[in-house]
Amino acid sequence: MRIIIFFLFVFQLLLSQQALGKDEFLEVIVLDPFLEMHTGPAAGYPVTHVIERNEKIKVLKRKTDWFKIRTKKNKEGWVHISELRQTLTLDGERTRFHEYGIEDFRKRKWEIGLMGGDFDGAASLTVFGNYYLTPTLSTELSFTQAIGNFSSSLMANARIAAHPFPEWRVSPFFALGGGIIDTSPKGTLVQTVDRQDPIAHVSLGADIYIKKRFIVRVEYNQYKVFTSRNDNEEVTEWKAGIVAFF
Amino acid sequence: MESRNRSLFLNTAFASIIGLLAAVSNPVCAAKPVELKNDQIIKPELKRRKIETADIDTEDYEVSLFGGALSIEDFGVNAVFGARIAYHITENFFAEFAVGSSEADKTSFEVLSGGLQLLVGDERDFTYYNVSVGYNLFAGESFFGKRAYNSDLYLIGGIGNTTFANDDHFTWNIGVGYRFIPKDWMAIHIDVRDHMFNSDLLGADKLIHNLELTVGFSFFF
């Protein structure tokens, strides 16, 4: 229910955004002999118009690497970034578009990510968010669901991670953290009660910069579950996933 | 610009030194100080316009609400509702997070046996979430009457969790979808998905298939 309310809120935001629509668009002048205009934002959509050299066009919006443009005759269509780079701004400079690169990776502040892996034999899914206090130090918050054959667990963890080589394309890190784990056995098994225990972990991993604003993260975690029984449990976890930074 | 600043600075400095020297060497001049009219030095009239290219409105996200039918293996075909949010990474690839909810009907065993119930109350709730990657296979136009509209046929697959009979099940999903795009900012989806997980609810552990057919509306932002 909460999720549905969230989506309704997003819709409302969308509608209000559209109502506010500005009319100040970037204008550029075509340098290439011609530009091809597609009907949609992908190479598969047919080309319906071409724009000749020296014509002035307006850039309305962007979807992935495609730009919606409007010609003087009010024809609208989509042009790829590689063609739009061959244009001049009204100041006579080459048009530049911001694209995420490795420099942004080195200066990243926020990350959100998703990982899948193996939590002591159970399939685990993790969502997490990170904030970099400095390029070498980050704070992280994560939620994990581990779905095993005999029980499933929900886990929330907070941790501090050190990234000693933030300038490397493959940047290793180690982290220390703690949280809480809630384990509930499968319903088809004999009825046992749910358990909630504190948990602490150390981890070792690496961020591998891929392209644009995407990173692949692999990590190994060693958990210690402080159970109410006599012995504490030790659990190992492997996981890998995709991270987007902002 | 820098060199102009520098020459301006040098000119000013030079003029000040001359003025100072003149004042020192000729006390008569000191009464009438040399007037330096800095504002008469030609200033550039054109200001460079800074255009922030980042201001171009990007529409890489897509949110949608959907409804349809979900066949829960052994538990009949039931209504399903949910929501999805997708991020378009490239023109071909997109990542999607989806949630859905349904309620299982009775198995044929329960119907035939009369009052017997395998699941009671909220155990019949079937809710899932998943994260998937989609690939736009056929971007092109669909003709509706004489008008052409953009459309995509995509393949999608991913992992997630399904809560059914109060148990969590690690779930794989694969499917195919059709995106009909009448406007740049909205689309209509028709999706067929198979949500697969292992279940021992009816005795032996087996992989069960839950086929889903949905129709949805989406908005790009």
Tab-separated table of C-alpha atoms in Angstrom:
chain	number	residue	atom	x	y	z
A	1	MET	CA	0.000	0.000	0.000
A	2	ARG	CA	2.789	2.367	0.954
A	3	ILE	CA	4.468	1.681	-2.347
A	4	ILE	CA	1.292	2.507	-4.264
A	5	ILE	CA	1.031	5.824	-2.397
A	6	PHE	CA	4.644	6.515	-3.299
A	7	PHE	CA	3.936	5.892	-6.988
A	8	LEU	CA	0.837	8.099	-6.892
A	9	PHE	CA	2.997	10.826	-5.387
A	10	VAL	CA	5.519	10.414	-8.205
A	11	PHE	CA	2.713	10.696	-10.772
A	12	GLN	CA	1.499	13.894	-9.187
A	13	LEU	CA	5.010	15.297	-9.282
A	14	LEU	CA	5.214	14.381	-12.946
A	15	LEU	CA	1.993	16.134	-13.822
A	16	SER	CA	2.971	19.275	-11.968
A	17	GLN	CA	6.322	19.245	-13.750
A	18	GLN	CA	4.657	19.083	-17.108
A	19	ALA	CA	2.360	21.951	-16.242
A	20	LEU	CA	5.368	24.119	-15.431
A	21	GLY	CA	7.120	23.341	-18.761
A	22	LYS	CA	9.689	26.010	-19.675
A	23	ASP	CA	10.242	27.315	-23.154
A	24	GLU	CA	13.945	28.082	-22.928
A	25	PHE	CA	15.706	25.517	-25.016
A	26	LEU	CA	19.306	25.215	-26.060
A	27	GLU	CA	19.778	26.324	-29.683
A	28	VAL	CA	22.515	24.905	-31.854
A	29	ILE	CA	23.672	25.250	-35.472
A	30	VAL	CA	24.295	22.186	-37.609
A	31	LEU	CA	27.910	21.743	-38.816
A	32	ASP	CA	27.681	18.379	-40.570
A	33	PRO	CA	26.404	18.231	-44.169
A	34	PHE	CA	23.181	16.878	-42.682
A	35	LEU	CA	21.638	15.446	-39.473
A	36	GLU	CA	19.272	12.521	-39.455
A	37	MET	CA	16.050	12.829	-37.473
A	38	HIS	CA	14.531	9.586	-36.189
A	39	THR	CA	10.928	9.250	-35.037
A	40	GLY	CA	12.037	7.837	-31.674
A	41	PRO	CA	15.017	7.666	-29.327
A	42	ALA	CA	16.739	4.582	-30.798
A	43	ALA	CA	18.559	3.638	-33.987
A	44	GLY	CA	15.709	1.264	-34.894
A	45	TYR	CA	13.188	4.044	-35.405
A	46	PRO	CA	12.903	5.255	-39.001
A	47	VAL	CA	14.551	8.440	-40.284
A	48	THR	CA	11.865	10.837	-41.455
A	49	HIS	CA	13.723	14.130	-41.958
A	50	VAL	CA	17.209	15.449	-42.486
A	51	ILE	CA	18.437	18.846	-41.341
A	52	GLU	CA	20.926	20.654	-43.545
A	53	ARG	CA	24.137	22.418	-42.603
A	54	ASN	CA	23.814	25.863	-40.964
A	55	GLU	CA	20.246	25.294	-39.907
A	56	LYS	CA	19.376	26.363	-36.377
A	57	ILE	CA	17.663	23.744	-34.191
A	58	LYS	CA	16.302	23.650	-30.644
A	59	VAL	CA	17.187	20.837	-28.248
A	60	LEU	CA	14.068	19.957	-26.274
A	61	LYS	CA	14.947	16.940	-24.134
A	62	ARG	CA	17.106	13.894	-23.755
A	63	LYS	CA	16.483	10.149	-23.400
A	64	THR	CA	19.624	8.068	-22.844
A	65	ASP	CA	21.946	9.220	-25.685
A	66	TRP	CA	19.188	10.615	-27.889
A	67	PHE	CA	18.007	14.229	-28.064
A	68	LYS	CA	14.624	15.463	-29.144
A	69	ILE	CA	15.044	18.489	-31.379
A	70	ARG	CA	12.772	20.974	-33.134
A	71	THR	CA	13.580	22.576	-36.487
A	72	LYS	CA	12.639	26.045	-37.704
A	73	LYS	CA	9.664	24.512	-39.507
A	74	ASN	CA	8.470	22.970	-36.220
A	75	LYS	CA	9.389	19.427	-37.219
A	76	GLU	CA	10.322	17.325	-34.222
A	77	GLY	CA	12.498	14.229	-34.065
A	78	TRP	CA	15.329	12.459	-32.287
A	79	VAL	CA	19.055	12.855	-32.998
A	80	HIS	CA	21.905	10.790	-31.571
A	81	ILE	CA	24.539	12.453	-29.363
A	82	SER	CA	27.342	11.605	-31.818
A	83	GLU	CA	25.604	13.729	-34.483
A	84	LEU	CA	24.654	16.494	-32.091
A	85	ARG	CA	28.303	16.906	-31.112
A	86	GLN	CA	28.843	18.122	-34.685
A	87	THR	CA	26.979	21.340	-33.964
A	88	LEU	CA	27.893	24.815	-32.750
A	89	THR	CA	26.246	26.784	-29.998
A	90	LEU	CA	25.119	30.324	-30.821
A	91	ASP	CA	28.431	31.521	-29.337
A	92	GLY	CA	30.257	29.629	-32.038
A	93	GLU	CA	31.611	26.941	-29.756
A	94	ARG	CA	31.325	23.200	-30.179
A	95	THR	CA	28.264	21.893	-28.343
A	96	ARG	CA	29.286	19.801	-25.381
A	97	PHE	CA	27.110	17.435	-23.424
A	98	HIS	CA	27.849	16.196	-19.998
A	99	GLU	CA	28.663	12.526	-19.867
A	100	TYR	CA	29.674	10.649	-16.777
A	101	GLY	CA	33.256	9.405	-16.878
A	102	ILE	CA	35.983	8.029	-14.665
A	103	GLU	CA	36.664	11.506	-13.221
A	104	ASP	CA	33.117	11.573	-11.841
A	105	PHE	CA	33.719	8.083	-10.466
A	106	ARG	CA	36.714	9.378	-8.508
A	107	LYS	CA	34.722	12.302	-7.140
A	108	ARG	CA	31.480	10.441	-6.447
A	109	LYS	CA	29.491	11.426	-3.352
A	110	TRP	CA	26.402	9.194	-3.362
A	111	GLU	CA	25.898	5.629	-4.447
A	112	ILE	CA	22.944	3.297	-4.576
A	113	GLY	CA	23.294	-0.336	-5.475
A	114	LEU	CA	21.886	-3.754	-5.648
A	115	MET	CA	23.643	-7.045	-5.054
A	116	GLY	CA	22.893	-10.712	-5.206
A	117	GLY	CA	24.908	-13.483	-3.643
A	118	ASP	CA	25.255	-16.363	-1.270
A	119	PHE	CA	24.642	-15.952	2.472
A	120	ASP	CA	25.792	-19.202	4.063
A	121	GLY	CA	24.019	-21.272	1.416
A	122	ALA	CA	20.952	-19.056	1.145
A	123	ALA	CA	20.329	-16.764	-1.825
A	124	SER	CA	20.740	-13.161	-0.697
A	125	LEU	CA	19.516	-9.869	-2.130
A	126	THR	CA	20.892	-6.558	-0.887
A	127	VAL	CA	20.015	-2.918	-1.508
A	128	PHE	CA	22.334	-0.262	-0.165
A	129	GLY	CA	23.144	3.425	-0.168
A	130	ASN	CA	26.556	5.001	0.437
A	131	TYR	CA	27.738	8.482	1.209
A	132	TYR	CA	31.400	9.473	0.804
A	133	LEU	CA	32.619	11.740	3.613
A	134	THR	CA	35.979	11.982	1.821
A	135	PRO	CA	37.146	10.088	-1.292
A	136	THR	CA	38.715	7.490	0.995
A	137	LEU	CA	35.985	7.123	3.620
A	138	SER	CA	32.337	6.239	3.183
A	139	THR	CA	29.347	5.461	5.378
A	140	GLU	CA	26.962	2.817	4.165
A	141	LEU	CA	23.489	1.568	5.018
A	142	SER	CA	22.188	-1.732	3.663
A	143	PHE	CA	19.202	-4.066	3.805
A	144	THR	CA	19.582	-7.743	2.974
A	145	GLN	CA	17.086	-10.503	2.510
A	146	ALA	CA	18.485	-14.042	2.576
A	147	ILE	CA	16.132	-16.742	1.390
A	148	GLY	CA	17.218	-20.243	2.404
A	149	ASN	CA	15.667	-23.684	2.291
A	150	PHE	CA	14.955	-23.797	6.024
A	151	SER	CA	14.674	-20.173	7.006
A	152	SER	CA	14.769	-16.675	5.645
A	153	SER	CA	16.392	-13.642	7.212
A	154	LEU	CA	16.087	-9.897	7.013
A	155	MET	CA	19.135	-7.902	7.953
A	156	ALA	CA	19.872	-4.191	8.358
A	157	ASN	CA	23.480	-3.035	8.598
A	158	ALA	CA	25.372	0.231	8.943
A	159	ARG	CA	29.097	0.423	8.330
A	160	ILE	CA	32.139	2.549	7.661
A	161	ALA	CA	34.293	1.662	4.671
A	162	ALA	CA	37.825	2.742	3.819
A	163	HIS	CA	38.854	3.073	0.168
A	164	PRO	CA	42.658	3.433	0.244
A	165	PHE	CA	43.073	3.869	-3.537
A	166	PRO	CA	40.124	5.972	-4.737
A	167	GLU	CA	41.915	6.926	-7.978
A	168	TRP	CA	42.212	3.353	-9.229
A	169	ARG	CA	39.752	2.000	-11.768
A	170	VAL	CA	39.506	-1.137	-9.639
A	171	SER	CA	39.328	0.375	-6.174
A	172	PRO	CA	39.544	-2.012	-3.200
A	173	PHE	CA	37.873	-1.307	0.132
A	174	PHE	CA	37.474	-2.796	3.565
A	175	ALA	CA	34.683	-2.141	6.009
A	176	LEU	CA	33.500	-2.665	9.562
A	177	GLY	CA	29.881	-2.609	10.557
A	178	GLY	CA	27.029	-3.818	12.661
A	179	GLY	CA	23.304	-4.255	12.626
A	180	ILE	CA	20.439	-6.534	13.373
A	181	ILE	CA	19.254	-9.816	11.850
A	182	ASP	CA	15.741	-11.215	11.999
A	183	THR	CA	15.457	-14.916	11.167
A	184	SER	CA	12.179	-16.736	10.592
A	185	PRO	CA	12.015	-20.465	9.832
A	186	LYS	CA	9.995	-21.837	6.930
A	187	GLY	CA	6.318	-22.390	7.607
A	188	THR	CA	6.394	-25.934	6.292
A	189	LEU	CA	8.895	-26.910	9.004
A	190	VAL	CA	8.133	-27.555	12.660
A	191	GLN	CA	7.007	-24.313	14.226
A	192	THR	CA	9.859	-22.452	15.889
A	193	VAL	CA	9.898	-18.865	17.031
A	194	ASP	CA	11.412	-15.942	15.163
A	195	ARG	CA	14.759	-14.746	16.400
A	196	GLN	CA	16.208	-11.269	16.394
A	197	ASP	CA	19.927	-10.928	17.088
A	198	PRO	CA	22.604	-8.267	16.879
A	199	ILE	CA	25.169	-8.891	14.160
A	200	ALA	CA	28.614	-7.476	13.312
A	201	HIS	CA	30.727	-7.890	10.225
A	202	VAL	CA	34.021	-7.215	8.504
A	203	SER	CA	34.216	-7.080	4.738
A	204	LEU	CA	36.662	-6.859	1.903
A	205	GLY	CA	35.717	-5.922	-1.627
A	206	ALA	CA	36.355	-3.876	-4.724
A	207	ASP	CA	34.554	-1.293	-6.854
A	208	ILE	CA	35.197	-1.754	-10.560
A	209	TYR	CA	34.336	1.243	-12.719
A	210	ILE	CA	32.515	0.134	-15.870
A	211	LYS	CA	31.060	3.007	-17.886
A	212	LYS	CA	28.987	6.155	-17.510
A	213	ARG	CA	27.784	6.185	-13.899
A	214	PHE	CA	27.992	2.452	-13.288
A	215	ILE	CA	30.223	0.409	-11.037
A	216	VAL	CA	30.373	-3.321	-10.421
A	217	ARG	CA	30.974	-4.195	-6.788
A	218	VAL	CA	32.163	-7.552	-5.459
A	219	GLU	CA	32.561	-8.214	-1.755
A	220	TYR	CA	33.176	-10.869	0.849
A	221	ASN	CA	31.669	-10.505	4.319
A	222	GLN	CA	32.392	-12.341	7.536
A	223	TYR	CA	29.504	-11.989	9.998
A	224	LYS	CA	29.300	-12.775	13.678
A	225	VAL	CA	25.753	-13.283	14.981
A	226	PHE	CA	25.472	-12.671	18.734
A	227	THR	CA	22.780	-15.215	19.550
A	228	SER	CA	21.017	-15.633	22.873
A	229	ARG	CA	22.288	-19.213	22.947
A	230	ASN	CA	25.665	-20.283	24.314
A	231	ASP	CA	27.538	-20.112	21.020
A	232	ASN	CA	27.800	-17.249	18.617
A	233	GLU	CA	27.304	-18.063	14.961
A	234	GLU	CA	29.714	-17.242	12.180
A	235	VAL	CA	28.389	-16.693	8.708
A	236	THR	CA	30.223	-15.945	5.475
A	237	GLU	CA	28.691	-14.132	2.533
A	238	TRP	CA	29.797	-13.546	-1.058
A	239	LYS	CA	27.997	-11.067	-3.211
A	240	ALA	CA	28.291	-9.031	-6.381
A	241	GLY	CA	26.157	-6.339	-7.895
A	242	ILE	CA	25.722	-3.143	-9.780
A	243	VAL	CA	26.070	0.352	-8.317
A	244	ALA	CA	25.074	3.727	-9.727
A	245	PHE	CA	26.741	6.901	-8.434
A	246	PHE	CA	25.582	10.516	-8.344
B	1	MET	CA	40.852	37.561	-21.566
B	2	GLU	CA	43.756	36.935	-19.260
B	3	SER	CA	46.189	38.760	-21.515
B	4	ARG	CA	43.780	41.674	-21.760
B	5	ASN	CA	43.579	41.823	-17.980
B	6	ARG	CA	47.311	41.696	-17.771
B	7	SER	CA	47.808	44.544	-20.273
B	8	LEU	CA	45.132	46.539	-18.489
B	9	PHE	CA	46.963	45.988	-15.236
B	10	LEU	CA	50.291	46.880	-16.812
B	11	ASN	CA	48.843	50.047	-18.387
B	12	THR	CA	47.383	51.126	-15.094
B	13	ALA	CA	50.563	50.331	-13.238
B	14	PHE	CA	52.644	52.103	-15.857
B	15	ALA	CA	50.427	55.184	-15.794
B	16	SER	CA	50.530	55.263	-11.995
B	17	ILE	CA	54.326	55.084	-11.982
B	18	ILE	CA	54.565	57.898	-14.557
B	19	GLY	CA	52.102	59.910	-12.491
B	20	LEU	CA	54.046	59.230	-9.317
B	21	LEU	CA	57.382	60.116	-10.960
B	22	ALA	CA	55.883	63.315	-12.357
B	23	ALA	CA	54.514	64.229	-8.935
B	24	VAL	CA	57.863	63.656	-7.293
B	25	SER	CA	60.016	65.389	-9.946
B	26	ASN	CA	57.682	68.305	-10.571
B	27	PRO	CA	55.971	69.731	-7.460
B	28	VAL	CA	53.864	72.059	-9.663
B	29	CYS	CA	52.184	69.069	-11.196
B	30	ALA	CA	51.397	67.700	-7.795
B	31	ALA	CA	48.700	70.341	-7.398
B	32	LYS	CA	46.951	68.942	-10.451
B	33	PRO	CA	47.125	65.201	-10.122
B	34	VAL	CA	47.126	63.224	-13.315
B	35	GLU	CA	43.649	62.009	-13.917
B	36	LEU	CA	43.480	58.366	-14.842
B	37	LYS	CA	40.170	57.584	-16.451
B	38	ASN	CA	40.069	53.876	-16.137
B	39	ASP	CA	36.493	53.764	-17.268
B	40	GLN	CA	37.455	55.079	-20.671
B	41	ILE	CA	39.562	52.058	-21.467
B	42	ILE	CA	37.544	49.978	-23.858
B	43	LYS	CA	35.611	47.270	-22.155
B	44	PRO	CA	34.246	44.256	-24.037
B	45	GLU	CA	30.582	44.887	-24.726
B	46	LEU	CA	29.638	41.291	-25.381
B	47	LYS	CA	29.196	39.093	-22.409
B	48	ARG	CA	29.665	35.397	-23.017
B	49	ARG	CA	26.454	33.547	-22.464
B	50	LYS	CA	26.940	30.510	-20.313
B	51	ILE	CA	24.637	27.683	-21.292
B	52	GLU	CA	24.439	24.852	-18.862
B	53	THR	CA	23.988	21.848	-21.089
B	54	ALA	CA	22.942	19.885	-18.030
B	55	ASP	CA	19.699	21.890	-18.134
B	56	ILE	CA	18.367	19.706	-20.927
B	57	ASP	CA	15.460	17.786	-19.486
B	58	THR	CA	16.337	14.094	-19.306
B	59	GLU	CA	13.641	11.447	-19.364
B	60	ASP	CA	15.451	8.258	-18.464
B	61	TYR	CA	13.031	7.048	-15.777
B	62	GLU	CA	9.716	5.359	-16.368
B	63	VAL	CA	7.107	4.592	-13.696
B	64	SER	CA	4.136	2.388	-14.335
B	65	LEU	CA	1.082	0.874	-12.699
B	66	PHE	CA	-0.203	-2.434	-13.963
B	67	GLY	CA	-2.978	-4.942	-13.495
B	68	GLY	CA	-3.765	-8.334	-14.928
B	69	ALA	CA	-4.032	-12.026	-14.282
B	70	LEU	CA	-1.573	-14.244	-12.418
B	71	SER	CA	-1.777	-18.002	-12.593
B	72	ILE	CA	-0.405	-19.308	-9.277
B	73	GLU	CA	0.488	-22.950	-9.891
B	74	ASP	CA	-2.142	-25.232	-8.277
B	75	PHE	CA	-4.005	-22.184	-6.900
B	76	GLY	CA	-5.957	-20.959	-9.918
B	77	VAL	CA	-5.792	-17.726	-11.900
B	78	ASN	CA	-6.111	-14.545	-9.863
B	79	ALA	CA	-6.110	-10.785	-10.284
B	80	VAL	CA	-2.704	-9.127	-9.804
B	81	PHE	CA	-1.821	-5.439	-9.324
B	82	GLY	CA	1.480	-3.707	-8.976
B	83	ALA	CA	3.904	-0.974	-9.913
B	84	ARG	CA	7.228	-0.750	-11.681
B	85	ILE	CA	9.983	1.787	-12.012
B	86	ALA	CA	12.539	1.523	-14.788
B	87	TYR	CA	15.760	3.346	-15.553
B	88	HIS	CA	16.819	3.416	-19.189
B	89	ILE	CA	20.574	2.963	-19.223
B	90	THR	CA	21.069	2.982	-22.991
B	91	GLU	CA	18.666	2.946	-25.909
B	92	ASN	CA	18.657	-0.858	-25.601
B	93	PHE	CA	19.122	-1.736	-21.934
B	94	PHE	CA	16.986	-0.796	-18.955
B	95	ALA	CA	16.865	-1.827	-15.314
B	96	GLU	CA	13.533	-2.317	-13.602
B	97	PHE	CA	12.258	-2.692	-10.052
B	98	ALA	CA	8.759	-4.133	-9.705
B	99	VAL	CA	6.339	-5.024	-6.932
B	100	GLY	CA	3.123	-6.981	-7.317
B	101	SER	CA	0.400	-8.423	-5.178
B	102	SER	CA	-2.226	-11.108	-5.666
B	103	GLU	CA	-4.293	-13.545	-3.624
B	104	ALA	CA	-4.335	-17.288	-4.236
B	105	ASP	CA	-7.623	-19.036	-4.970
B	106	LYS	CA	-8.444	-22.583	-3.808
B	107	THR	CA	-6.672	-25.620	-5.235
B	108	SER	CA	-8.945	-28.144	-6.963
B	109	PHE	CA	-8.289	-30.461	-4.015
B	110	GLU	CA	-9.726	-27.870	-1.628
B	111	VAL	CA	-12.757	-27.348	-3.865
B	112	LEU	CA	-13.524	-31.073	-4.198
B	113	SER	CA	-12.920	-31.953	-0.546
B	114	GLY	CA	-15.519	-29.508	0.721
B	115	GLY	CA	-14.421	-27.553	3.770
B	116	LEU	CA	-10.736	-28.526	3.905
B	117	GLN	CA	-8.276	-25.642	3.658
B	118	LEU	CA	-4.584	-25.804	2.815
B	119	LEU	CA	-3.963	-22.142	3.522
B	120	VAL	CA	-5.844	-19.794	5.797
B	121	GLY	CA	-6.153	-16.023	6.032
B	122	ASP	CA	-3.134	-14.025	4.887
B	123	GLU	CA	-1.278	-17.202	3.943
B	124	ARG	CA	-3.090	-16.857	0.621
B	125	ASP	CA	-1.415	-13.492	-0.045
B	126	PHE	CA	1.039	-13.686	-2.898
B	127	THR	CA	3.370	-10.664	-3.021
B	128	TYR	CA	6.578	-10.298	-4.946
B	129	TYR	CA	9.334	-7.850	-5.698
B	130	ASN	CA	12.051	-8.203	-8.281
B	131	VAL	CA	14.870	-6.453	-10.034
B	132	SER	CA	15.276	-7.173	-13.716
B	133	VAL	CA	17.256	-6.150	-16.742
B	134	GLY	CA	15.420	-5.584	-19.998
B	135	TYR	CA	16.640	-5.427	-23.561
B	136	ASN	CA	14.702	-3.579	-26.258
B	137	LEU	CA	14.807	-6.052	-29.102
B	138	PHE	CA	12.661	-4.457	-31.798
B	139	ALA	CA	12.397	-0.687	-31.631
B	140	GLY	CA	10.150	0.445	-34.453
B	141	GLU	CA	6.763	1.714	-35.474
B	142	SER	CA	3.346	0.155	-35.047
B	143	PHE	CA	0.551	1.285	-37.315
B	144	PHE	CA	-2.837	2.022	-35.837
B	145	GLY	CA	-5.115	2.794	-38.744
B	146	LYS	CA	-3.021	5.094	-40.915
B	147	ARG	CA	-1.081	6.611	-38.052
B	148	ALA	CA	2.308	5.330	-37.005
B	149	TYR	CA	3.293	5.129	-33.326
B	150	ASN	CA	6.594	4.172	-31.763
B	151	SER	CA	6.814	0.810	-30.089
B	152	ASP	CA	9.303	-1.622	-28.593
B	153	LEU	CA	9.344	-5.338	-28.064
B	154	TYR	CA	11.592	-6.241	-25.150
B	155	LEU	CA	12.952	-9.256	-23.347
B	156	ILE	CA	13.290	-9.063	-19.588
B	157	GLY	CA	14.626	-11.250	-16.787
B	158	GLY	CA	15.711	-10.901	-13.190
B	159	ILE	CA	15.701	-12.060	-9.596
B	160	GLY	CA	13.647	-11.250	-6.548
B	161	ASN	CA	11.586	-12.574	-3.707
B	162	THR	CA	8.057	-13.930	-3.503
B	163	THR	CA	6.186	-14.191	-0.217
B	164	PHE	CA	3.548	-16.898	-0.433
B	165	ALA	CA	2.018	-19.017	2.350
B	166	ASN	CA	3.982	-16.769	4.764
B	167	ASP	CA	7.273	-18.045	3.338
B	168	ASP	CA	9.913	-16.251	1.313
B	169	HIS	CA	10.989	-17.805	-1.963
B	170	PHE	CA	13.938	-16.745	-4.056
B	171	THR	CA	12.344	-16.101	-7.441
B	172	TRP	CA	13.593	-15.928	-11.016
B	173	ASN	CA	11.518	-14.119	-13.579
B	174	ILE	CA	11.703	-14.050	-17.365
B	175	GLY	CA	9.330	-12.522	-19.821
B	176	VAL	CA	8.606	-10.534	-22.892
B	177	GLY	CA	6.838	-7.219	-23.179
B	178	TYR	CA	5.435	-4.813	-25.712
B	179	ARG	CA	5.675	-1.073	-25.150
B	180	PHE	CA	3.317	1.075	-27.227
B	181	ILE	CA	4.403	4.737	-27.098
B	182	PRO	CA	1.649	7.124	-28.256
B	183	LYS	CA	3.410	10.144	-26.656
B	184	ASP	CA	7.040	10.757	-25.709
B	185	TRP	CA	6.084	10.914	-22.074
B	186	MET	CA	3.714	7.975	-21.777
B	187	ALA	CA	3.426	4.363	-22.908
B	188	ILE	CA	1.134	1.368	-22.652
B	189	HIS	CA	2.683	-1.973	-21.721
B	190	ILE	CA	1.570	-5.538	-22.307
B	191	ASP	CA	3.745	-7.988	-20.388
B	192	VAL	CA	3.968	-11.740	-20.082
B	193	ARG	CA	6.170	-12.988	-17.229
B	194	ASP	CA	6.984	-16.278	-15.624
B	195	HIS	CA	7.815	-16.075	-11.903
B	196	MET	CA	9.615	-19.289	-10.943
B	197	PHE	CA	10.533	-20.530	-7.488
B	198	ASN	CA	10.995	-23.753	-5.549
B	199	SER	CA	8.185	-24.704	-3.221
B	200	ASP	CA	7.457	-27.707	-1.004
B	201	LEU	CA	3.977	-26.475	-0.081
B	202	LEU	CA	2.253	-29.520	-1.599
B	203	GLY	CA	4.725	-32.125	-0.374
B	204	ALA	CA	7.725	-32.642	-2.619
B	205	ASP	CA	9.999	-29.719	-3.406
B	206	LYS	CA	9.462	-28.610	-6.986
B	207	LEU	CA	9.996	-25.641	-9.251
B	208	ILE	CA	6.671	-23.912	-9.722
B	209	HIS	CA	5.807	-21.565	-12.585
B	210	ASN	CA	3.510	-18.625	-12.067
B	211	LEU	CA	2.549	-17.075	-15.372
B	212	GLU	CA	1.416	-13.488	-15.390
B	213	LEU	CA	-0.277	-11.417	-18.086
B	214	THR	CA	-0.552	-7.703	-17.361
B	215	VAL	CA	-1.450	-4.389	-18.965
B	216	GLY	CA	0.089	-1.210	-17.630
B	217	PHE	CA	0.426	2.538	-18.171
B	218	SER	CA	3.772	4.205	-17.795
B	219	PHE	CA	5.089	7.751	-17.637
B	220	PHE	CA	8.594	8.924	-18.476
B	221	PHE	CA	10.323	11.548	-16.375
